[in-house]
């Protein structure tokens, strides 16, 4: 099969899933074409079965907003025509689903189209009245739509007021990316005194509630001296840095920015924190569990589908920092419970292994192409 993939190339869950899926599909002998505005951050070395098509968006004094969606549509049409791409798989509805429709208009037909919904493309941006009608169109006209959790599929039906079938294919994780030696080195750096280490990783957007991460840590650290590693970057970072200064915990908290591979730091931790207010799935939590790190998270959106309460993690009401701190303290003060939860975390993450989940995408591709 010849597959075109479009995603945001920047650090984030949808780009990770799109890239790892494309790479695995290429390993299975198919031809994969990434059509993006930059090389996806997770692509690394581009293997022989993969081609990258850069979307360049010309600027012009009239364009306060350079039309990325249109440049993408033209580039998609060109890649399809030149390479005989049979199926376009776009990740994140806005604007990728619409660009793909436009590409099909340019071609007067052409490839099948799959739209994979990742979360904020529906729950935050897509729900905005400025985008809702165009997102609805993009989703209704696709040949297949997938969502990364049952919760997101349900929300999509509710928010967009549509009835079309949405197949739920969960996110996946490769535990081979966990590297105990590398993590041990990180642990020595982040906890030189051997105290427990908590970890959070995100894009520091408001939905991640990073101040809750810090508040949970503050409460834990009051009872049991610990360290916190904050991985990632984004708009809430300045307020987070202010919080740790004001709370007098700056010497216990390290802001690492984006690190690669993220599993290096995640695997160094004792507990991973994810107290988000919106989360379609919570891939970061799954990555932590794959490295044997239990998760304390909120019960927002699809998190309970990724983190089974009591089996490798605990899900608690959004904003209940006291309950989250208590869950962390319980884990840190009971080595037997910690060992049990670490084993559960690994076993639970194994259920979301790459091969099993990619089989489902490959089957969907074959179904659409009659291959
Ligand atoms: O908003 C983000 O956290 C980034 C976003 C993305 O598109 O990169 O993540 C979303 O997609 C991930 C992969 O499917 C999911 O694991 C995240 O839960 C989801 N984020 C939200 O729903 C907030």
PDB file of C-alpha atoms in Angstrom, residues 14-282:
ATOM      1  CA  UNK A  14      -0.598  13.265  17.976  1.00  0.00           C
ATOM      2  CA  UNK A  15       2.740  13.716  16.204  1.00  0.00           C
ATOM      3  CA  UNK A  16       4.230  10.843  18.196  1.00  0.00           C
ATOM      4  CA  UNK A  17       1.384   8.483  17.329  1.00  0.00           C
ATOM      5  CA  UNK A  18       1.319   9.508  13.641  1.00  0.00           C
ATOM      6  CA  UNK A  19       5.085   9.096  13.262  1.00  0.00           C
ATOM      7  CA  UNK A  20       5.415   5.804  15.116  1.00  0.00           C
ATOM      8  CA  UNK A  21       2.443   4.431  13.173  1.00  0.00           C
ATOM      9  CA  UNK A  22       3.940   5.533   9.839  1.00  0.00           C
ATOM     10  CA  UNK A  23       7.306   4.014  10.741  1.00  0.00           C
ATOM     11  CA  UNK A  24       5.754   0.702  11.753  1.00  0.00           C
ATOM     12  CA  UNK A  25       3.632   0.611   8.574  1.00  0.00           C
ATOM     13  CA  UNK A  26       6.819   1.216   6.547  1.00  0.00           C
ATOM     14  CA  UNK A  27       8.572  -1.619   8.457  1.00  0.00           C
ATOM     15  CA  UNK A  28       5.737  -3.847   7.315  1.00  0.00           C
ATOM     16  CA  UNK A  29       6.742  -3.206   3.715  1.00  0.00           C
ATOM     17  CA  UNK A  30       4.362  -0.414   2.726  1.00  0.00           C
ATOM     18  CA  UNK A  31       5.388   2.920   1.207  1.00  0.00           C
ATOM     19  CA  UNK A  32       4.847   5.851   3.580  1.00  0.00           C
ATOM     20  CA  UNK A  33       4.913   9.549   2.666  1.00  0.00           C
ATOM     21  CA  UNK A  34       4.928  12.152   5.444  1.00  0.00           C
ATOM     22  CA  UNK A  35       3.447  15.431   4.170  1.00  0.00           C
ATOM     23  CA  UNK A  36       4.107  18.012   6.902  1.00  0.00           C
ATOM     24  CA  UNK A  37       5.444  21.545   7.328  1.00  0.00           C
ATOM     25  CA  UNK A  38       8.620  20.229   9.003  1.00  0.00           C
ATOM     26  CA  UNK A  39      10.264  16.878   9.618  1.00  0.00           C
ATOM     27  CA  UNK A  40       8.240  15.237  12.427  1.00  0.00           C
ATOM     28  CA  UNK A  41      10.313  15.500  15.609  1.00  0.00           C
ATOM     29  CA  UNK A  42       9.997  11.782  16.279  1.00  0.00           C
ATOM     30  CA  UNK A  43      11.084  10.665  12.796  1.00  0.00           C
ATOM     31  CA  UNK A  44      14.827  10.680  13.497  1.00  0.00           C
ATOM     32  CA  UNK A  45      16.633   8.800  10.750  1.00  0.00           C
ATOM     33  CA  UNK A  46      14.320   8.526   7.759  1.00  0.00           C
ATOM     34  CA  UNK A  47      14.230   4.837   6.769  1.00  0.00           C
ATOM     35  CA  UNK A  48      14.212   3.747   3.114  1.00  0.00           C
ATOM     36  CA  UNK A  49      10.460   3.054   2.976  1.00  0.00           C
ATOM     37  CA  UNK A  50       9.651   6.598   4.063  1.00  0.00           C
ATOM     38  CA  UNK A  51       9.626   9.840   2.054  1.00  0.00           C
ATOM     39  CA  UNK A  52       9.239  13.302   3.520  1.00  0.00           C
ATOM     40  CA  UNK A  53       7.396  16.020   1.581  1.00  0.00           C
ATOM     41  CA  UNK A  54       7.849  19.455   3.100  1.00  0.00           C
ATOM     42  CA  UNK A  55       4.914  21.831   2.913  1.00  0.00           C
ATOM     43  CA  UNK A  56       6.277  25.320   2.465  1.00  0.00           C
ATOM     44  CA  UNK A  57       3.878  28.171   3.066  1.00  0.00           C
ATOM     45  CA  UNK A  58       4.802  31.285   1.095  1.00  0.00           C
ATOM     46  CA  UNK A  59       4.509  34.587   2.895  1.00  0.00           C
ATOM     47  CA  UNK A  60       3.191  37.724   1.246  1.00  0.00           C
ATOM     48  CA  UNK A  61       2.521  41.174   2.712  1.00  0.00           C
ATOM     49  CA  UNK A  62      -1.236  40.647   2.300  1.00  0.00           C
ATOM     50  CA  UNK A  63      -1.162  37.439   4.342  1.00  0.00           C
ATOM     51  CA  UNK A  64      -1.434  38.283   8.010  1.00  0.00           C
ATOM     52  CA  UNK A  65      -2.222  34.563   8.300  1.00  0.00           C
ATOM     53  CA  UNK A  66      -0.219  32.555   5.718  1.00  0.00           C
ATOM     54  CA  UNK A  67      -2.653  29.924   4.334  1.00  0.00           C
ATOM     55  CA  UNK A  68      -1.033  26.687   5.590  1.00  0.00           C
ATOM     56  CA  UNK A  69      -4.197  24.666   4.850  1.00  0.00           C
ATOM     57  CA  UNK A  70      -4.091  25.603   1.168  1.00  0.00           C
ATOM     58  CA  UNK A  71      -0.369  24.980   0.747  1.00  0.00           C
ATOM     59  CA  UNK A  72      -0.874  21.603   2.439  1.00  0.00           C
ATOM     60  CA  UNK A  73      -3.754  20.711   0.082  1.00  0.00           C
ATOM     61  CA  UNK A  74      -1.603  21.524  -2.963  1.00  0.00           C
ATOM     62  CA  UNK A  75       1.333  19.526  -1.585  1.00  0.00           C
ATOM     63  CA  UNK A  76      -0.939  16.573  -0.791  1.00  0.00           C
ATOM     64  CA  UNK A  77      -2.370  16.604  -4.334  1.00  0.00           C
ATOM     65  CA  UNK A  78       1.125  16.783  -5.788  1.00  0.00           C
ATOM     66  CA  UNK A  79       2.446  13.912  -3.646  1.00  0.00           C
ATOM     67  CA  UNK A  80      -0.590  11.770  -4.485  1.00  0.00           C
ATOM     68  CA  UNK A  81      -0.210  12.419  -8.217  1.00  0.00           C
ATOM     69  CA  UNK A  82       3.550  11.863  -8.272  1.00  0.00           C
ATOM     70  CA  UNK A  83       3.745   8.788  -6.045  1.00  0.00           C
ATOM     71  CA  UNK A  84       0.386   7.104  -6.599  1.00  0.00           C
ATOM     72  CA  UNK A  85      -0.590   7.481  -2.931  1.00  0.00           C
ATOM     73  CA  UNK A  86      -3.754   5.440  -2.397  1.00  0.00           C
ATOM     74  CA  UNK A  87      -4.751   6.619   1.058  1.00  0.00           C
ATOM     75  CA  UNK A  88      -4.249   9.807   3.054  1.00  0.00           C
ATOM     76  CA  UNK A  89      -4.210   9.382   6.819  1.00  0.00           C
ATOM     77  CA  UNK A  90      -4.422  12.721   8.581  1.00  0.00           C
ATOM     78  CA  UNK A  91      -3.912  13.194  12.317  1.00  0.00           C
ATOM     79  CA  UNK A  92      -5.637  16.095  14.084  1.00  0.00           C
ATOM     80  CA  UNK A  93      -8.755  17.314  12.311  1.00  0.00           C
ATOM     81  CA  UNK A  94      -7.844  20.989  11.980  1.00  0.00           C
ATOM     82  CA  UNK A  95      -6.999  21.827   9.267  1.00  0.00           C
ATOM     83  CA  UNK A  96      -5.664  18.505   8.000  1.00  0.00           C
ATOM     84  CA  UNK A  97      -9.034  16.905   7.240  1.00  0.00           C
ATOM     85  CA  UNK A  98     -10.108  19.934   5.201  1.00  0.00           C
ATOM     86  CA  UNK A  99      -6.810  20.140   3.311  1.00  0.00           C
ATOM     87  CA  UNK A 100      -7.202  16.477   2.370  1.00  0.00           C
ATOM     88  CA  UNK A 101     -10.708  17.137   0.996  1.00  0.00           C
ATOM     89  CA  UNK A 102      -9.354  20.021  -1.032  1.00  0.00           C
ATOM     90  CA  UNK A 103      -6.588  17.768  -2.368  1.00  0.00           C
ATOM     91  CA  UNK A 104      -9.230  15.294  -3.499  1.00  0.00           C
ATOM     92  CA  UNK A 105     -11.112  18.162  -5.194  1.00  0.00           C
ATOM     93  CA  UNK A 106      -7.923  19.183  -6.997  1.00  0.00           C
ATOM     94  CA  UNK A 107      -7.426  15.596  -8.148  1.00  0.00           C
ATOM     95  CA  UNK A 108     -11.077  15.080  -9.074  1.00  0.00           C
ATOM     96  CA  UNK A 109     -11.317  12.036  -6.826  1.00  0.00           C
ATOM     97  CA  UNK A 110      -8.239  10.240  -5.674  1.00  0.00           C
ATOM     98  CA  UNK A 111      -7.126   8.676  -2.441  1.00  0.00           C
ATOM     99  CA  UNK A 112      -9.189   7.323   0.412  1.00  0.00           C
ATOM    100  CA  UNK A 113      -9.150   9.481   3.524  1.00  0.00           C
ATOM    101  CA  UNK A 114      -8.844   8.549   7.200  1.00  0.00           C
ATOM    102  CA  UNK A 115      -9.073  11.233   9.876  1.00  0.00           C
ATOM    103  CA  UNK A 116      -7.725  10.353  13.321  1.00  0.00           C
ATOM    104  CA  UNK A 117      -9.007  12.560  16.111  1.00  0.00           C
ATOM    105  CA  UNK A 118      -6.607  13.153  18.982  1.00  0.00           C
ATOM    106  CA  UNK A 119      -8.455  15.323  21.463  1.00  0.00           C
ATOM    107  CA  UNK A 120      -8.118  19.070  21.499  1.00  0.00           C
ATOM    108  CA  UNK A 121      -8.964  19.116  17.768  1.00  0.00           C
ATOM    109  CA  UNK A 122     -12.505  18.345  18.983  1.00  0.00           C
ATOM    110  CA  UNK A 123     -12.747  19.215  22.666  1.00  0.00           C
ATOM    111  CA  UNK A 124     -11.019  22.604  22.614  1.00  0.00           C
ATOM    112  CA  UNK A 125     -10.302  24.001  19.145  1.00  0.00           C
ATOM    113  CA  UNK A 126     -12.976  22.042  17.268  1.00  0.00           C
ATOM    114  CA  UNK A 127     -15.666  22.997  19.764  1.00  0.00           C
ATOM    115  CA  UNK A 128     -14.998  26.686  19.124  1.00  0.00           C
ATOM    116  CA  UNK A 129     -17.853  28.115  17.006  1.00  0.00           C
ATOM    117  CA  UNK A 130     -15.279  29.572  14.585  1.00  0.00           C
ATOM    118  CA  UNK A 131     -14.183  26.087  13.593  1.00  0.00           C
ATOM    119  CA  UNK A 132     -17.061  23.764  14.453  1.00  0.00           C
ATOM    120  CA  UNK A 133     -18.846  23.777  11.038  1.00  0.00           C
ATOM    121  CA  UNK A 134     -15.630  23.140   9.107  1.00  0.00           C
ATOM    122  CA  UNK A 135     -14.534  20.366  11.482  1.00  0.00           C
ATOM    123  CA  UNK A 136     -17.948  18.740  11.133  1.00  0.00           C
ATOM    124  CA  UNK A 137     -17.613  18.853   7.328  1.00  0.00           C
ATOM    125  CA  UNK A 138     -14.122  17.383   7.467  1.00  0.00           C
ATOM    126  CA  UNK A 139     -15.261  14.504   9.612  1.00  0.00           C
ATOM    127  CA  UNK A 140     -18.489  13.770   7.778  1.00  0.00           C
ATOM    128  CA  UNK A 141     -16.785  13.552   4.367  1.00  0.00           C
ATOM    129  CA  UNK A 142     -13.913  11.237   5.406  1.00  0.00           C
ATOM    130  CA  UNK A 143     -13.999   7.569   4.390  1.00  0.00           C
ATOM    131  CA  UNK A 144     -13.156   6.562   7.946  1.00  0.00           C
ATOM    132  CA  UNK A 145     -12.755   8.403  11.217  1.00  0.00           C
ATOM    133  CA  UNK A 146     -10.912   7.033  14.209  1.00  0.00           C
ATOM    134  CA  UNK A 147     -10.609   8.373  17.751  1.00  0.00           C
ATOM    135  CA  UNK A 148      -7.990   7.450  20.314  1.00  0.00           C
ATOM    136  CA  UNK A 149     -10.533   6.675  23.054  1.00  0.00           C
ATOM    137  CA  UNK A 150     -14.189   5.853  23.570  1.00  0.00           C
ATOM    138  CA  UNK A 151     -14.491   9.062  25.525  1.00  0.00           C
ATOM    139  CA  UNK A 152     -13.267  11.124  22.561  1.00  0.00           C
ATOM    140  CA  UNK A 153     -15.582   9.295  20.127  1.00  0.00           C
ATOM    141  CA  UNK A 154     -18.527  10.044  22.432  1.00  0.00           C
ATOM    142  CA  UNK A 155     -17.536  13.696  22.815  1.00  0.00           C
ATOM    143  CA  UNK A 156     -17.137  14.053  19.055  1.00  0.00           C
ATOM    144  CA  UNK A 157     -20.690  12.804  18.493  1.00  0.00           C
ATOM    145  CA  UNK A 158     -22.001  15.140  21.166  1.00  0.00           C
ATOM    146  CA  UNK A 159     -19.999  18.267  20.302  1.00  0.00           C
ATOM    147  CA  UNK A 160     -20.419  18.017  16.525  1.00  0.00           C
ATOM    148  CA  UNK A 161     -23.956  16.627  16.663  1.00  0.00           C
ATOM    149  CA  UNK A 162     -23.104  13.896  14.163  1.00  0.00           C
ATOM    150  CA  UNK A 163     -23.929  10.204  14.018  1.00  0.00           C
ATOM    151  CA  UNK A 164     -21.332   8.773  11.676  1.00  0.00           C
ATOM    152  CA  UNK A 165     -19.307   5.775  12.792  1.00  0.00           C
ATOM    153  CA  UNK A 166     -16.078   6.556  14.623  1.00  0.00           C
ATOM    154  CA  UNK A 167     -13.791   3.602  15.198  1.00  0.00           C
ATOM    155  CA  UNK A 168     -11.897   3.663  18.475  1.00  0.00           C
ATOM    156  CA  UNK A 169      -8.249   2.670  18.081  1.00  0.00           C
ATOM    157  CA  UNK A 170      -6.276   3.425  21.242  1.00  0.00           C
ATOM    158  CA  UNK A 171      -2.792   4.859  21.340  1.00  0.00           C
ATOM    159  CA  UNK A 172       0.154   2.505  21.633  1.00  0.00           C
ATOM    160  CA  UNK A 173       3.550   2.341  23.232  1.00  0.00           C
ATOM    161  CA  UNK A 174       6.807   0.512  22.655  1.00  0.00           C
ATOM    162  CA  UNK A 175       8.378  -0.526  25.965  1.00  0.00           C
ATOM    163  CA  UNK A 176      11.702  -1.105  24.169  1.00  0.00           C
ATOM    164  CA  UNK A 177      12.131   2.672  24.249  1.00  0.00           C
ATOM    165  CA  UNK A 178      12.622   2.436  28.024  1.00  0.00           C
ATOM    166  CA  UNK A 179      16.311   2.338  28.818  1.00  0.00           C
ATOM    167  CA  UNK A 180      17.023   1.508  32.481  1.00  0.00           C
ATOM    168  CA  UNK A 181      20.715   2.564  32.313  1.00  0.00           C
ATOM    169  CA  UNK A 182      19.890   5.918  30.756  1.00  0.00           C
ATOM    170  CA  UNK A 183      17.102   6.441  33.312  1.00  0.00           C
ATOM    171  CA  UNK A 184      19.436   5.528  36.170  1.00  0.00           C
ATOM    172  CA  UNK A 185      21.821   8.265  35.025  1.00  0.00           C
ATOM    173  CA  UNK A 186      18.941  10.764  34.930  1.00  0.00           C
ATOM    174  CA  UNK A 187      17.865   9.651  38.378  1.00  0.00           C
ATOM    175  CA  UNK A 188      21.308  10.348  39.806  1.00  0.00           C
ATOM    176  CA  UNK A 189      21.123  13.850  38.348  1.00  0.00           C
ATOM    177  CA  UNK A 190      17.535  14.608  39.392  1.00  0.00           C
ATOM    178  CA  UNK A 191      17.678  13.036  42.834  1.00  0.00           C
ATOM    179  CA  UNK A 192      21.307  13.202  43.972  1.00  0.00           C
ATOM    180  CA  UNK A 193      20.250  12.505  47.592  1.00  0.00           C
ATOM    181  CA  UNK A 194      18.177   9.450  46.590  1.00  0.00           C
ATOM    182  CA  UNK A 195      14.850  11.012  47.663  1.00  0.00           C
ATOM    183  CA  UNK A 196      11.707   9.986  45.709  1.00  0.00           C
ATOM    184  CA  UNK A 197      11.337  11.534  42.280  1.00  0.00           C
ATOM    185  CA  UNK A 198       8.022  12.626  40.757  1.00  0.00           C
ATOM    186  CA  UNK A 199       7.789  13.374  37.034  1.00  0.00           C
ATOM    187  CA  UNK A 200       5.400  15.326  34.839  1.00  0.00           C
ATOM    188  CA  UNK A 201       5.646  15.728  31.046  1.00  0.00           C
ATOM    189  CA  UNK A 202       3.394  17.840  28.855  1.00  0.00           C
ATOM    190  CA  UNK A 203       3.144  20.857  26.602  1.00  0.00           C
ATOM    191  CA  UNK A 204       2.308  23.064  29.623  1.00  0.00           C
ATOM    192  CA  UNK A 205      -0.999  24.157  28.138  1.00  0.00           C
ATOM    193  CA  UNK A 206      -3.813  25.242  30.500  1.00  0.00           C
ATOM    194  CA  UNK A 207      -5.589  21.858  30.086  1.00  0.00           C
ATOM    195  CA  UNK A 208      -2.576  20.142  31.693  1.00  0.00           C
ATOM    196  CA  UNK A 209      -3.097  21.982  35.009  1.00  0.00           C
ATOM    197  CA  UNK A 210       0.625  22.190  35.722  1.00  0.00           C
ATOM    198  CA  UNK A 211      -0.075  24.228  38.853  1.00  0.00           C
ATOM    199  CA  UNK A 212      -1.916  21.154  40.189  1.00  0.00           C
ATOM    200  CA  UNK A 213       1.221  19.117  39.481  1.00  0.00           C
ATOM    201  CA  UNK A 214       3.197  21.572  41.604  1.00  0.00           C
ATOM    202  CA  UNK A 215       0.564  21.714  44.339  1.00  0.00           C
ATOM    203  CA  UNK A 216       0.503  17.900  44.574  1.00  0.00           C
ATOM    204  CA  UNK A 217       4.283  17.921  44.771  1.00  0.00           C
ATOM    205  CA  UNK A 218       4.261  20.688  47.409  1.00  0.00           C
ATOM    206  CA  UNK A 219       1.958  18.613  49.621  1.00  0.00           C
ATOM    207  CA  UNK A 220       4.003  15.427  49.118  1.00  0.00           C
ATOM    208  CA  UNK A 221       7.296  17.199  49.765  1.00  0.00           C
ATOM    209  CA  UNK A 222       5.938  18.639  53.020  1.00  0.00           C
ATOM    210  CA  UNK A 223       5.445  15.112  54.359  1.00  0.00           C
ATOM    211  CA  UNK A 224       8.247  13.309  52.566  1.00  0.00           C
ATOM    212  CA  UNK A 225      11.133  15.275  51.005  1.00  0.00           C
ATOM    213  CA  UNK A 226      11.159  14.555  47.272  1.00  0.00           C
ATOM    214  CA  UNK A 227      12.152  15.935  43.878  1.00  0.00           C
ATOM    215  CA  UNK A 228      10.069  16.847  40.850  1.00  0.00           C
ATOM    216  CA  UNK A 229      11.134  16.800  37.184  1.00  0.00           C
ATOM    217  CA  UNK A 230       8.999  18.934  34.874  1.00  0.00           C
ATOM    218  CA  UNK A 231       9.492  17.850  31.249  1.00  0.00           C
ATOM    219  CA  UNK A 232       8.249  19.912  28.307  1.00  0.00           C
ATOM    220  CA  UNK A 233       7.522  23.511  27.620  1.00  0.00           C
ATOM    221  CA  UNK A 234       4.602  25.772  26.873  1.00  0.00           C
ATOM    222  CA  UNK A 235       2.509  28.750  27.878  1.00  0.00           C
ATOM    223  CA  UNK A 236       2.077  27.845  31.558  1.00  0.00           C
ATOM    224  CA  UNK A 237       5.802  27.492  32.246  1.00  0.00           C
ATOM    225  CA  UNK A 238       6.339  31.068  33.529  1.00  0.00           C
ATOM    226  CA  UNK A 239       3.493  30.715  36.074  1.00  0.00           C
ATOM    227  CA  UNK A 240       4.812  27.311  37.063  1.00  0.00           C
ATOM    228  CA  UNK A 241       8.281  28.742  37.678  1.00  0.00           C
ATOM    229  CA  UNK A 242       6.737  31.574  39.711  1.00  0.00           C
ATOM    230  CA  UNK A 243       4.755  29.039  41.764  1.00  0.00           C
ATOM    231  CA  UNK A 244       7.842  27.064  42.776  1.00  0.00           C
ATOM    232  CA  UNK A 245       9.700  30.245  43.742  1.00  0.00           C
ATOM    233  CA  UNK A 246       6.755  31.556  45.808  1.00  0.00           C
ATOM    234  CA  UNK A 247       6.194  28.160  47.457  1.00  0.00           C
ATOM    235  CA  UNK A 248       9.897  27.906  48.378  1.00  0.00           C
ATOM    236  CA  UNK A 249      10.317  24.602  46.537  1.00  0.00           C
ATOM    237  CA  UNK A 250      12.464  25.817  43.619  1.00  0.00           C
ATOM    238  CA  UNK A 251      15.458  23.843  44.908  1.00  0.00           C
ATOM    239  CA  UNK A 252      13.412  20.605  44.696  1.00  0.00           C
ATOM    240  CA  UNK A 253      11.949  21.166  41.192  1.00  0.00           C
ATOM    241  CA  UNK A 254      13.822  20.995  37.911  1.00  0.00           C
ATOM    242  CA  UNK A 255      12.340  22.299  34.636  1.00  0.00           C
ATOM    243  CA  UNK A 256      14.035  20.262  31.916  1.00  0.00           C
ATOM    244  CA  UNK A 257      12.307  21.578  28.791  1.00  0.00           C
ATOM    245  CA  UNK A 258      11.778  19.076  25.977  1.00  0.00           C
ATOM    246  CA  UNK A 259      14.058  16.086  26.307  1.00  0.00           C
ATOM    247  CA  UNK A 260      14.580  13.203  23.949  1.00  0.00           C
ATOM    248  CA  UNK A 261      13.882  10.388  24.431  1.00  0.00           C
ATOM    249  CA  UNK A 262      11.294  11.415  26.992  1.00  0.00           C
ATOM    250  CA  UNK A 263      11.220   7.867  28.399  1.00  0.00           C
ATOM    251  CA  UNK A 264      14.713   8.501  29.806  1.00  0.00           C
ATOM    252  CA  UNK A 265      13.327  10.897  32.415  1.00  0.00           C
ATOM    253  CA  UNK A 266      10.001   9.121  32.807  1.00  0.00           C
ATOM    254  CA  UNK A 267      11.720   5.850  33.637  1.00  0.00           C
ATOM    255  CA  UNK A 268      13.804   7.643  36.273  1.00  0.00           C
ATOM    256  CA  UNK A 269      10.729   8.557  38.310  1.00  0.00           C
ATOM    257  CA  UNK A 270       8.834   6.857  41.109  1.00  0.00           C
ATOM    258  CA  UNK A 271       5.456   8.314  40.164  1.00  0.00           C
ATOM    259  CA  UNK A 272       4.207  10.129  37.060  1.00  0.00           C
ATOM    260  CA  UNK A 273       1.654  12.939  37.524  1.00  0.00           C
ATOM    261  CA  UNK A 274      -1.039  13.879  34.978  1.00  0.00           C
ATOM    262  CA  UNK A 275      -3.798  15.979  36.582  1.00  0.00           C
ATOM    263  CA  UNK A 276      -5.264  17.364  33.286  1.00  0.00           C
ATOM    264  CA  UNK A 277      -8.714  18.900  32.936  1.00  0.00           C
ATOM    265  CA  UNK A 278      -9.038  17.538  29.364  1.00  0.00           C
ATOM    266  CA  UNK A 279      -7.210  14.509  28.045  1.00  0.00           C
ATOM    267  CA  UNK A 280      -8.509  12.334  25.259  1.00  0.00           C
ATOM    268  CA  UNK A 281      -6.143   9.509  26.229  1.00  0.00           C
ATOM    269  CA  UNK A 282      -2.953  10.549  28.008  1.00  0.00           C
TER     270      UNK A 282
END
